[in-house]
Amino acid sequence: MSAGTLKAAQAALAAEHAAVYGYGVVGGRVADGRRAEATAAYHAHRARRDALARTVRDLGGEPVAAQAAYALPFTVPDPAAAVRLATLLEDRVADVYSDLVRAAAGPLRREAADALREAAVRAVRWRGSGVPFPGLAERTATIGATAGTDASAGSDTIHGTDVTNGTGATH
């Protein structure tokens, strides 16, 4: 596989690390009626993270490590903010998986497409509506505005922290 495939897989892994962290916050703040949904998403992201770490090794790379903590893009004091955070996490994960779909071939491309679809479906559930083309970077500014974030923070940050772990990939 190409260096582009490895870079995209590393970016997806970094996003999954951030999503796992973010869902820890979501689970602590979301309303009781949505807690099972948050828990299921947390477990789904952990499974994807673990699979991506194996994929990166198979591609000849050293998997990016999770950061000890991630700054959040906005405060999460209540269930409504937790839902906004969950939506944002899923949109950002979809963004990086769209890059992996473009960069990969064969079974890895299918896995990335499946992960993109799953993130898009979770985002719709959290948001209550869909977006025309999930995972397209061109809508990053719109997502940031709707989620109540500063668009200058970019989709690779959780509260200004680079969630690509230095890969430099933009999504």
mmCIF file of C-alpha atoms in Angstrom:
data_model
loop_
_atom_site.group_PDB
_atom_site.id
_atom_site.type_symbol
_atom_site.label_atom_id
_atom_site.label_comp_id
_atom_site.label_asym_id
_atom_site.label_seq_id
_atom_site.Cartn_x
_atom_site.Cartn_y
_atom_site.Cartn_z
ATOM 1 C CA MET A 1 0.000 0.000 0.000
ATOM 2 C CA SER A 2 1.032 3.580 -0.519
ATOM 3 C CA ALA A 3 2.301 6.118 1.967
ATOM 4 C CA GLY A 4 -0.990 7.962 1.406
ATOM 5 C CA THR A 5 -2.905 4.936 2.616
ATOM 6 C CA LEU A 6 -0.792 4.722 5.764
ATOM 7 C CA LYS A 7 -1.204 8.448 6.414
ATOM 8 C CA ALA A 8 -4.993 8.216 5.994
ATOM 9 C CA ALA A 9 -5.134 5.143 8.264
ATOM 10 C CA GLN A 10 -3.109 6.989 10.920
ATOM 11 C CA ALA A 11 -5.464 9.981 10.675
ATOM 12 C CA ALA A 12 -8.474 7.681 11.079
ATOM 13 C CA LEU A 13 -6.813 6.039 14.079
ATOM 14 C CA ALA A 14 -6.135 9.441 15.660
ATOM 15 C CA ALA A 15 -9.770 10.425 15.094
ATOM 16 C CA GLU A 16 -10.937 7.199 16.713
ATOM 17 C CA HIS A 17 -8.735 7.894 19.747
ATOM 18 C CA ALA A 18 -10.371 11.318 20.034
ATOM 19 C CA ALA A 19 -13.861 9.860 19.556
ATOM 20 C CA VAL A 20 -13.309 7.322 22.335
ATOM 21 C CA TYR A 21 -12.249 10.150 24.642
ATOM 22 C CA GLY A 22 -15.126 12.358 23.528
ATOM 23 C CA TYR A 23 -17.708 9.661 24.105
ATOM 24 C CA GLY A 24 -16.481 9.367 27.674
ATOM 25 C CA VAL A 25 -17.633 12.956 28.105
ATOM 26 C CA VAL A 26 -20.852 12.409 26.140
ATOM 27 C CA GLY A 27 -21.756 9.409 28.267
ATOM 28 C CA GLY A 28 -21.329 11.425 31.443
ATOM 29 C CA ARG A 29 -23.584 14.266 30.309
ATOM 30 C CA VAL A 30 -26.165 12.796 27.950
ATOM 31 C CA ALA A 31 -29.755 12.279 29.119
ATOM 32 C CA ASP A 32 -30.587 8.881 30.575
ATOM 33 C CA GLY A 33 -32.750 8.024 27.568
ATOM 34 C CA ARG A 34 -29.752 8.305 25.228
ATOM 35 C CA ARG A 35 -27.072 6.817 27.454
ATOM 36 C CA ALA A 36 -27.324 3.366 25.817
ATOM 37 C CA GLU A 37 -26.792 4.997 22.420
ATOM 38 C CA ALA A 38 -23.698 6.786 23.709
ATOM 39 C CA THR A 39 -22.380 3.557 25.227
ATOM 40 C CA ALA A 40 -22.900 1.661 21.966
ATOM 41 C CA ALA A 41 -21.069 4.397 20.035
ATOM 42 C CA TYR A 42 -18.226 4.339 22.563
ATOM 43 C CA HIS A 43 -17.810 0.585 22.089
ATOM 44 C CA ALA A 44 -18.041 0.898 18.297
ATOM 45 C CA HIS A 45 -15.272 3.503 18.263
ATOM 46 C CA ARG A 46 -13.093 1.401 20.565
ATOM 47 C CA ALA A 47 -13.481 -1.573 18.209
ATOM 48 C CA ARG A 48 -12.659 0.570 15.151
ATOM 49 C CA ARG A 49 -9.682 2.064 16.974
ATOM 50 C CA ASP A 50 -8.298 -1.365 17.815
ATOM 51 C CA ALA A 51 -8.821 -2.619 14.254
ATOM 52 C CA LEU A 52 -7.116 0.470 12.830
ATOM 53 C CA ALA A 53 -4.111 -0.013 15.099
ATOM 54 C CA ARG A 54 -3.723 -3.508 13.616
ATOM 55 C CA THR A 55 -4.188 -2.115 10.102
ATOM 56 C CA VAL A 56 -1.493 0.509 10.613
ATOM 57 C CA ARG A 57 0.896 -2.200 11.799
ATOM 58 C CA ASP A 58 -0.018 -4.343 8.779
ATOM 59 C CA LEU A 59 0.786 -1.345 6.561
ATOM 60 C CA GLY A 60 4.252 -1.147 8.149
ATOM 61 C CA GLY A 61 3.608 1.799 10.436
ATOM 62 C CA GLU A 62 3.697 2.431 14.144
ATOM 63 C CA PRO A 63 0.162 3.306 15.297
ATOM 64 C CA VAL A 64 -0.267 6.844 16.608
ATOM 65 C CA ALA A 65 -0.826 6.858 20.349
ATOM 66 C CA ALA A 66 -3.816 8.404 22.020
ATOM 67 C CA GLN A 67 -3.229 11.647 23.819
ATOM 68 C CA ALA A 68 -3.644 11.615 27.569
ATOM 69 C CA ALA A 69 -6.526 14.072 27.244
ATOM 70 C CA TYR A 70 -8.222 16.151 24.575
ATOM 71 C CA ALA A 71 -9.579 19.656 24.973
ATOM 72 C CA LEU A 72 -13.216 19.844 23.945
ATOM 73 C CA PRO A 73 -14.419 22.261 21.217
ATOM 74 C CA PHE A 74 -16.985 23.725 23.624
ATOM 75 C CA THR A 75 -18.107 23.161 27.178
ATOM 76 C CA VAL A 76 -20.428 20.233 27.752
ATOM 77 C CA PRO A 77 -22.462 21.181 30.818
ATOM 78 C CA ASP A 78 -25.736 19.502 29.901
ATOM 79 C CA PRO A 79 -27.435 16.834 27.756
ATOM 80 C CA ALA A 80 -27.999 19.194 24.804
ATOM 81 C CA ALA A 81 -24.280 19.985 24.617
ATOM 82 C CA ALA A 82 -23.482 16.268 24.912
ATOM 83 C CA VAL A 83 -25.653 15.589 21.865
ATOM 84 C CA ARG A 84 -23.898 18.390 19.942
ATOM 85 C CA LEU A 85 -20.524 16.891 20.888
ATOM 86 C CA ALA A 86 -21.572 13.400 19.797
ATOM 87 C CA THR A 87 -22.751 14.785 16.461
ATOM 88 C CA LEU A 88 -19.490 16.649 15.973
ATOM 89 C CA LEU A 89 -17.426 13.576 16.844
ATOM 90 C CA GLU A 90 -19.285 11.477 14.286
ATOM 91 C CA ASP A 91 -18.970 14.135 11.587
ATOM 92 C CA ARG A 92 -15.226 14.386 12.174
ATOM 93 C CA VAL A 93 -14.784 10.624 12.123
ATOM 94 C CA ALA A 94 -16.744 10.471 8.857
ATOM 95 C CA ASP A 95 -14.412 13.112 7.413
ATOM 96 C CA VAL A 96 -11.269 11.082 8.037
ATOM 97 C CA TYR A 97 -12.850 7.859 6.842
ATOM 98 C CA SER A 98 -13.763 9.536 3.564
ATOM 99 C CA ASP A 99 -10.047 10.246 3.120
ATOM 100 C CA LEU A 100 -9.229 6.613 3.872
ATOM 101 C CA VAL A 101 -11.823 5.465 1.331
ATOM 102 C CA ARG A 102 -10.074 7.634 -1.280
ATOM 103 C CA ALA A 103 -6.596 6.422 -0.331
ATOM 104 C CA ALA A 104 -7.214 2.700 0.167
ATOM 105 C CA ALA A 105 -8.070 -0.204 -2.083
ATOM 106 C CA GLY A 106 -9.585 -3.650 -1.624
ATOM 107 C CA PRO A 107 -10.754 -4.815 1.801
ATOM 108 C CA LEU A 108 -9.378 -1.742 3.593
ATOM 109 C CA ARG A 109 -11.412 0.511 1.321
ATOM 110 C CA ARG A 110 -14.550 -1.493 2.107
ATOM 111 C CA GLU A 111 -13.833 -1.307 5.861
ATOM 112 C CA ALA A 112 -13.324 2.455 5.590
ATOM 113 C CA ALA A 113 -16.569 2.836 3.627
ATOM 114 C CA ASP A 114 -18.392 0.791 6.279
ATOM 115 C CA ALA A 115 -16.932 2.969 9.041
ATOM 116 C CA LEU A 116 -17.908 6.127 7.128
ATOM 117 C CA ARG A 117 -21.471 4.843 6.770
ATOM 118 C CA GLU A 118 -21.697 3.898 10.454
ATOM 119 C CA ALA A 119 -20.429 7.324 11.553
ATOM 120 C CA ALA A 120 -22.871 9.066 9.205
ATOM 121 C CA VAL A 121 -25.784 7.022 10.569
ATOM 122 C CA ARG A 122 -24.789 7.786 14.163
ATOM 123 C CA ALA A 123 -24.477 11.495 13.288
ATOM 124 C CA VAL A 124 -27.995 11.474 11.815
ATOM 125 C CA ARG A 125 -29.331 9.842 14.958
ATOM 126 C CA TRP A 126 -27.658 12.423 17.174
ATOM 127 C CA ARG A 127 -28.467 15.404 14.936
ATOM 128 C CA GLY A 128 -31.958 14.338 13.986
ATOM 129 C CA SER A 129 -31.279 15.026 10.297
ATOM 130 C CA GLY A 130 -28.753 14.090 7.662
ATOM 131 C CA VAL A 131 -26.273 15.918 5.478
ATOM 132 C CA PRO A 132 -26.106 15.503 1.694
ATOM 133 C CA PHE A 133 -22.600 13.997 1.479
ATOM 134 C CA PRO A 134 -21.264 12.701 4.807
ATOM 135 C CA GLY A 135 -17.514 12.826 5.141
ATOM 136 C CA LEU A 136 -16.802 15.627 2.685
ATOM 137 C CA ALA A 137 -14.307 18.112 4.036
ATOM 138 C CA GLU A 138 -15.995 20.968 2.171
ATOM 139 C CA ARG A 139 -18.732 21.079 4.797
ATOM 140 C CA THR A 140 -16.377 21.429 7.773
ATOM 141 C CA ALA A 141 -17.092 25.138 8.284
ATOM 142 C CA THR A 142 -20.836 24.519 8.188
ATOM 143 C CA ILE A 143 -20.567 21.721 10.734
ATOM 144 C CA GLY A 144 -18.493 23.887 13.048
ATOM 145 C CA ALA A 145 -21.060 26.662 12.835
ATOM 146 C CA THR A 146 -24.007 24.341 13.509
ATOM 147 C CA ALA A 147 -22.264 22.582 16.356
ATOM 148 C CA GLY A 148 -21.531 25.892 18.057
ATOM 149 C CA THR A 149 -17.802 25.672 17.526
ATOM 150 C CA ASP A 150 -15.318 28.169 16.263
ATOM 151 C CA ALA A 151 -14.804 27.261 12.605
ATOM 152 C CA SER A 152 -11.153 28.270 12.949
ATOM 153 C CA ALA A 153 -10.669 25.312 15.282
ATOM 154 C CA GLY A 154 -10.861 23.025 12.247
ATOM 155 C CA SER A 155 -12.086 19.485 12.143
ATOM 156 C CA ASP A 156 -8.840 18.028 13.427
ATOM 157 C CA THR A 157 -9.132 19.515 16.859
ATOM 158 C CA ILE A 158 -11.063 18.928 19.949
ATOM 159 C CA HIS A 159 -10.816 22.339 21.609
ATOM 160 C CA GLY A 160 -7.689 23.281 19.693
ATOM 161 C CA THR A 161 -5.846 20.014 20.310
ATOM 162 C CA ASP A 162 -4.532 18.298 17.194
ATOM 163 C CA VAL A 163 -6.360 14.975 17.071
ATOM 164 C CA THR A 164 -4.280 13.786 14.135
ATOM 165 C CA ASN A 165 -1.421 13.328 16.624
ATOM 166 C CA GLY A 166 0.953 15.149 14.338
ATOM 167 C CA THR A 167 -0.004 13.480 11.060
ATOM 168 C CA GLY A 168 -0.901 16.885 9.668
ATOM 169 C CA ALA A 169 -3.850 15.511 7.736
ATOM 170 C CA THR A 170 -6.758 17.909 7.327
ATOM 171 C CA HIS A 171 -10.330 16.752 7.223
#
